[in-house]
Amino acid sequence: MTVELICVGTELLLGNIVNTNAAWLAEQCAALGLSCYYQTVVGDNADRLAGILETG
């Protein structure tokens, strides 16, 4: 099974903080036998987040 991590936060998008949650989640997915094909970061904008969810 493949997964995509979707991380939400303008601070992530702008690089104000390091996305350590995505790294941890990717490790956990691998441990469960899941292939993480994509990691997407979207800012704090409901319309953009909805667009990402509709695309998947």
PDB file of N, CA and C in Angstrom:
ATOM      1  N   MET A   1       0.849  -1.172   0.000  1.00  0.00           N
ATOM      2  CA  MET A   1       0.000   0.000   0.000  1.00  0.00           C
ATOM      3  C   MET A   1       0.896   1.237   0.000  1.00  0.00           C
ATOM      4  N   THR A   2       0.452   2.242  -0.719  1.00  0.00           N
ATOM      5  CA  THR A   2       1.204   3.490  -0.770  1.00  0.00           C
ATOM      6  C   THR A   2       0.449   4.577  -0.021  1.00  0.00           C
ATOM      7  N   VAL A   3       1.201   5.519   0.499  1.00  0.00           N
ATOM      8  CA  VAL A   3       0.615   6.633   1.241  1.00  0.00           C
ATOM      9  C   VAL A   3       1.239   7.943   0.788  1.00  0.00           C
ATOM     10  N   GLU A   4       0.521   9.006   1.052  1.00  0.00           N
ATOM     11  CA  GLU A   4       1.043  10.359   0.874  1.00  0.00           C
ATOM     12  C   GLU A   4       0.851  11.090   2.190  1.00  0.00           C
ATOM     13  N   LEU A   5       1.903  11.722   2.662  1.00  0.00           N
ATOM     14  CA  LEU A   5       1.803  12.549   3.860  1.00  0.00           C
ATOM     15  C   LEU A   5       1.427  13.961   3.430  1.00  0.00           C
ATOM     16  N   ILE A   6       0.405  14.509   4.048  1.00  0.00           N
ATOM     17  CA  ILE A   6      -0.005  15.885   3.782  1.00  0.00           C
ATOM     18  C   ILE A   6       0.174  16.666   5.072  1.00  0.00           C
ATOM     19  N   CYS A   7       1.085  17.604   5.044  1.00  0.00           N
ATOM     20  CA  CYS A   7       1.391  18.416   6.226  1.00  0.00           C
ATOM     21  C   CYS A   7       0.848  19.820   5.993  1.00  0.00           C
ATOM     22  N   VAL A   8       0.172  20.349   6.991  1.00  0.00           N
ATOM     23  CA  VAL A   8      -0.479  21.652   6.871  1.00  0.00           C
ATOM     24  C   VAL A   8       0.171  22.643   7.821  1.00  0.00           C
ATOM     25  N   GLY A   9       0.588  23.768   7.277  1.00  0.00           N
ATOM     26  CA  GLY A   9       1.148  24.829   8.103  1.00  0.00           C
ATOM     27  C   GLY A   9       1.994  25.772   7.278  1.00  0.00           C
ATOM     28  N   THR A  10       1.641  27.033   7.307  1.00  0.00           N
ATOM     29  CA  THR A  10       2.421  28.026   6.573  1.00  0.00           C
ATOM     30  C   THR A  10       3.855  28.073   7.077  1.00  0.00           C
ATOM     31  N   GLU A  11       4.039  27.848   8.384  1.00  0.00           N
ATOM     32  CA  GLU A  11       5.392  27.856   8.941  1.00  0.00           C
ATOM     33  C   GLU A  11       6.251  26.747   8.344  1.00  0.00           C
ATOM     34  N   LEU A  12       5.645  25.629   7.975  1.00  0.00           N
ATOM     35  CA  LEU A  12       6.374  24.546   7.309  1.00  0.00           C
ATOM     36  C   LEU A  12       6.707  24.940   5.878  1.00  0.00           C
ATOM     37  N   LEU A  13       5.733  25.504   5.208  1.00  0.00           N
ATOM     38  CA  LEU A  13       5.884  25.890   3.814  1.00  0.00           C
ATOM     39  C   LEU A  13       6.982  26.933   3.634  1.00  0.00           C
ATOM     40  N   LEU A  14       7.067  27.862   4.567  1.00  0.00           N
ATOM     41  CA  LEU A  14       8.061  28.934   4.478  1.00  0.00           C
ATOM     42  C   LEU A  14       9.416  28.545   5.054  1.00  0.00           C
ATOM     43  N   GLY A  15       9.491  27.374   5.656  1.00  0.00           N
ATOM     44  CA  GLY A  15      10.754  26.924   6.227  1.00  0.00           C
ATOM     45  C   GLY A  15      11.071  27.532   7.576  1.00  0.00           C
ATOM     46  N   ASN A  16      10.071  28.078   8.245  1.00  0.00           N
ATOM     47  CA  ASN A  16      10.304  28.669   9.564  1.00  0.00           C
ATOM     48  C   ASN A  16      10.617  27.618  10.614  1.00  0.00           C
ATOM     49  N   ILE A  17      10.086  26.412  10.422  1.00  0.00           N
ATOM     50  CA  ILE A  17      10.404  25.301  11.320  1.00  0.00           C
ATOM     51  C   ILE A  17      10.684  24.061  10.480  1.00  0.00           C
ATOM     52  N   VAL A  18      11.431  23.141  11.045  1.00  0.00           N
ATOM     53  CA  VAL A  18      11.744  21.882  10.371  1.00  0.00           C
ATOM     54  C   VAL A  18      10.570  20.926  10.570  1.00  0.00           C
ATOM     55  N   ASN A  19      10.208  20.236   9.521  1.00  0.00           N
ATOM     56  CA  ASN A  19       9.066  19.330   9.563  1.00  0.00           C
ATOM     57  C   ASN A  19       9.479  17.968  10.128  1.00  0.00           C
ATOM     58  N   THR A  20       9.712  17.921  11.416  1.00  0.00           N
ATOM     59  CA  THR A  20      10.124  16.673  12.054  1.00  0.00           C
ATOM     60  C   THR A  20       8.975  15.671  12.119  1.00  0.00           C
ATOM     61  N   ASN A  21       7.744  16.154  12.129  1.00  0.00           N
ATOM     62  CA  ASN A  21       6.599  15.238  12.157  1.00  0.00           C
ATOM     63  C   ASN A  21       6.553  14.375  10.900  1.00  0.00           C
ATOM     64  N   ALA A  22       6.837  14.958   9.746  1.00  0.00           N
ATOM     65  CA  ALA A  22       6.812  14.195   8.498  1.00  0.00           C
ATOM     66  C   ALA A  22       7.882  13.114   8.507  1.00  0.00           C
ATOM     67  N   ALA A  23       9.057  13.435   9.024  1.00  0.00           N
ATOM     68  CA  ALA A  23      10.125  12.439   9.101  1.00  0.00           C
ATOM     69  C   ALA A  23       9.706  11.281  10.000  1.00  0.00           C
ATOM     70  N   TRP A  24       9.120  11.591  11.139  1.00  0.00           N
ATOM     71  CA  TRP A  24       8.684  10.551  12.069  1.00  0.00           C
ATOM     72  C   TRP A  24       7.574   9.699  11.456  1.00  0.00           C
ATOM     73  N   LEU A  25       6.605  10.363  10.832  1.00  0.00           N
ATOM     74  CA  LEU A  25       5.505   9.624  10.210  1.00  0.00           C
ATOM     75  C   LEU A  25       5.992   8.730   9.074  1.00  0.00           C
ATOM     76  N   ALA A  26       6.941   9.203   8.282  1.00  0.00           N
ATOM     77  CA  ALA A  26       7.494   8.387   7.203  1.00  0.00           C
ATOM     78  C   ALA A  26       8.182   7.145   7.768  1.00  0.00           C
ATOM     79  N   GLU A  27       8.907   7.304   8.863  1.00  0.00           N
ATOM     80  CA  GLU A  27       9.542   6.156   9.516  1.00  0.00           C
ATOM     81  C   GLU A  27       8.495   5.159  10.002  1.00  0.00           C
ATOM     82  N   GLN A  28       7.428   5.660  10.595  1.00  0.00           N
ATOM     83  CA  GLN A  28       6.370   4.787  11.103  1.00  0.00           C
ATOM     84  C   GLN A  28       5.664   4.053   9.961  1.00  0.00           C
ATOM     85  N   CYS A  29       5.446   4.740   8.863  1.00  0.00           N
ATOM     86  CA  CYS A  29       4.833   4.097   7.699  1.00  0.00           C
ATOM     87  C   CYS A  29       5.713   2.964   7.189  1.00  0.00           C
ATOM     88  N   ALA A  30       7.008   3.227   7.084  1.00  0.00           N
ATOM     89  CA  ALA A  30       7.939   2.195   6.621  1.00  0.00           C
ATOM     90  C   ALA A  30       7.925   0.994   7.557  1.00  0.00           C
ATOM     91  N   ALA A  31       7.877   1.246   8.846  1.00  0.00           N
ATOM     92  CA  ALA A  31       7.852   0.154   9.827  1.00  0.00           C
ATOM     93  C   ALA A  31       6.590  -0.696   9.686  1.00  0.00           C
ATOM     94  N   LEU A  32       5.518  -0.098   9.186  1.00  0.00           N
ATOM     95  CA  LEU A  32       4.261  -0.816   8.977  1.00  0.00           C
ATOM     96  C   LEU A  32       4.165  -1.441   7.586  1.00  0.00           C
ATOM     97  N   GLY A  33       5.230  -1.271   6.797  1.00  0.00           N
ATOM     98  CA  GLY A  33       5.240  -1.833   5.453  1.00  0.00           C
ATOM     99  C   GLY A  33       4.544  -0.976   4.417  1.00  0.00           C
ATOM    100  N   LEU A  34       4.315   0.283   4.734  1.00  0.00           N
ATOM    101  CA  LEU A  34       3.668   1.211   3.811  1.00  0.00           C
ATOM    102  C   LEU A  34       4.728   1.996   3.054  1.00  0.00           C
ATOM    103  N   SER A  35       4.524   2.180   1.764  1.00  0.00           N
ATOM    104  CA  SER A  35       5.457   2.955   0.951  1.00  0.00           C
ATOM    105  C   SER A  35       4.979   4.398   0.875  1.00  0.00           C
ATOM    106  N   CYS A  36       5.785   5.303   1.361  1.00  0.00           N
ATOM    107  CA  CYS A  36       5.457   6.727   1.313  1.00  0.00           C
ATOM    108  C   CYS A  36       6.003   7.293   0.003  1.00  0.00           C
ATOM    109  N   TYR A  37       5.125   7.495  -0.972  1.00  0.00           N
ATOM    110  CA  TYR A  37       5.540   7.962  -2.292  1.00  0.00           C
ATOM    111  C   TYR A  37       5.647   9.481  -2.373  1.00  0.00           C
ATOM    112  N   TYR A  38       4.850  10.192  -1.576  1.00  0.00           N
ATOM    113  CA  TYR A  38       4.821  11.644  -1.659  1.00  0.00           C
ATOM    114  C   TYR A  38       4.700  12.260  -0.275  1.00  0.00           C
ATOM    115  N   GLN A  39       5.278  13.452  -0.156  1.00  0.00           N
ATOM    116  CA  GLN A  39       5.061  14.301   1.009  1.00  0.00           C
ATOM    117  C   GLN A  39       4.681  15.675   0.470  1.00  0.00           C
ATOM    118  N   THR A  40       3.523  16.140   0.858  1.00  0.00           N
ATOM    119  CA  THR A  40       3.019  17.423   0.386  1.00  0.00           C
ATOM    120  C   THR A  40       2.893  18.373   1.565  1.00  0.00           C
ATOM    121  N   VAL A  41       3.317  19.610   1.356  1.00  0.00           N
ATOM    122  CA  VAL A  41       3.161  20.641   2.382  1.00  0.00           C
ATOM    123  C   VAL A  41       2.280  21.739   1.795  1.00  0.00           C
ATOM    124  N   VAL A  42       1.257  22.098   2.539  1.00  0.00           N
ATOM    125  CA  VAL A  42       0.345  23.148   2.105  1.00  0.00           C
ATOM    126  C   VAL A  42       0.197  24.154   3.245  1.00  0.00           C
ATOM    127  N   GLY A  43       0.099  25.413   2.890  1.00  0.00           N
ATOM    128  CA  GLY A  43      -0.052  26.453   3.902  1.00  0.00           C
ATOM    129  C   GLY A  43      -1.418  26.408   4.572  1.00  0.00           C
ATOM    130  N   ASP A  44      -1.602  27.276   5.545  1.00  0.00           N
ATOM    131  CA  ASP A  44      -2.859  27.354   6.294  1.00  0.00           C
ATOM    132  C   ASP A  44      -3.937  28.037   5.447  1.00  0.00           C
ATOM    133  N   ASN A  45      -4.442  27.299   4.481  1.00  0.00           N
ATOM    134  CA  ASN A  45      -5.442  27.830   3.567  1.00  0.00           C
ATOM    135  C   ASN A  45      -6.409  26.699   3.230  1.00  0.00           C
ATOM    136  N   ALA A  46      -7.649  26.842   3.641  1.00  0.00           N
ATOM    137  CA  ALA A  46      -8.638  25.767   3.488  1.00  0.00           C
ATOM    138  C   ALA A  46      -8.866  25.382   2.029  1.00  0.00           C
ATOM    139  N   ASP A  47      -8.896  26.359   1.136  1.00  0.00           N
ATOM    140  CA  ASP A  47      -9.138  26.062  -0.277  1.00  0.00           C
ATOM    141  C   ASP A  47      -7.992  25.260  -0.881  1.00  0.00           C
ATOM    142  N   ARG A  48      -6.768  25.604  -0.543  1.00  0.00           N
ATOM    143  CA  ARG A  48      -5.619  24.856  -1.062  1.00  0.00           C
ATOM    144  C   ARG A  48      -5.587  23.446  -0.497  1.00  0.00           C
ATOM    145  N   LEU A  49      -5.912  23.305   0.777  1.00  0.00           N
ATOM    146  CA  LEU A  49      -5.965  21.976   1.378  1.00  0.00           C
ATOM    147  C   LEU A  49      -7.050  21.137   0.704  1.00  0.00           C
ATOM    148  N   ALA A  50      -8.203  21.725   0.467  1.00  0.00           N
ATOM    149  CA  ALA A  50      -9.280  21.005  -0.218  1.00  0.00           C
ATOM    150  C   ALA A  50      -8.831  20.570  -1.610  1.00  0.00           C
ATOM    151  N   GLY A  51      -8.096  21.424  -2.287  1.00  0.00           N
ATOM    152  CA  GLY A  51      -7.580  21.080  -3.611  1.00  0.00           C
ATOM    153  C   GLY A  51      -6.639  19.895  -3.578  1.00  0.00           C
ATOM    154  N   ILE A  52      -5.791  19.839  -2.566  1.00  0.00           N
ATOM    155  CA  ILE A  52      -4.868  18.711  -2.411  1.00  0.00           C
ATOM    156  C   ILE A  52      -5.652  17.429  -2.169  1.00  0.00           C
ATOM    157  N   LEU A  53      -6.652  17.491  -1.319  1.00  0.00           N
ATOM    158  CA  LEU A  53      -7.442  16.304  -0.993  1.00  0.00           C
ATOM    159  C   LEU A  53      -8.259  15.828  -2.193  1.00  0.00           C
ATOM    160  N   GLU A  54      -8.743  16.742  -3.004  1.00  0.00           N
ATOM    161  CA  GLU A  54      -9.512  16.370  -4.193  1.00  0.00           C
ATOM    162  C   GLU A  54      -8.628  15.754  -5.264  1.00  0.00           C
ATOM    163  N   THR A  55      -7.376  16.191  -5.341  1.00  0.00           N
ATOM    164  CA  THR A  55      -6.442  15.687  -6.342  1.00  0.00           C
ATOM    165  C   THR A  55      -6.099  14.227  -6.092  1.00  0.00           C
ATOM    166  N   GLY A  56      -5.930  13.872  -4.805  1.00  0.00           N
ATOM    167  CA  GLY A  56      -5.508  12.529  -4.426  1.00  0.00           C
ATOM    168  C   GLY A  56      -6.513  11.514  -4.814  1.00  0.00           C
TER     169      GLY A  56
END
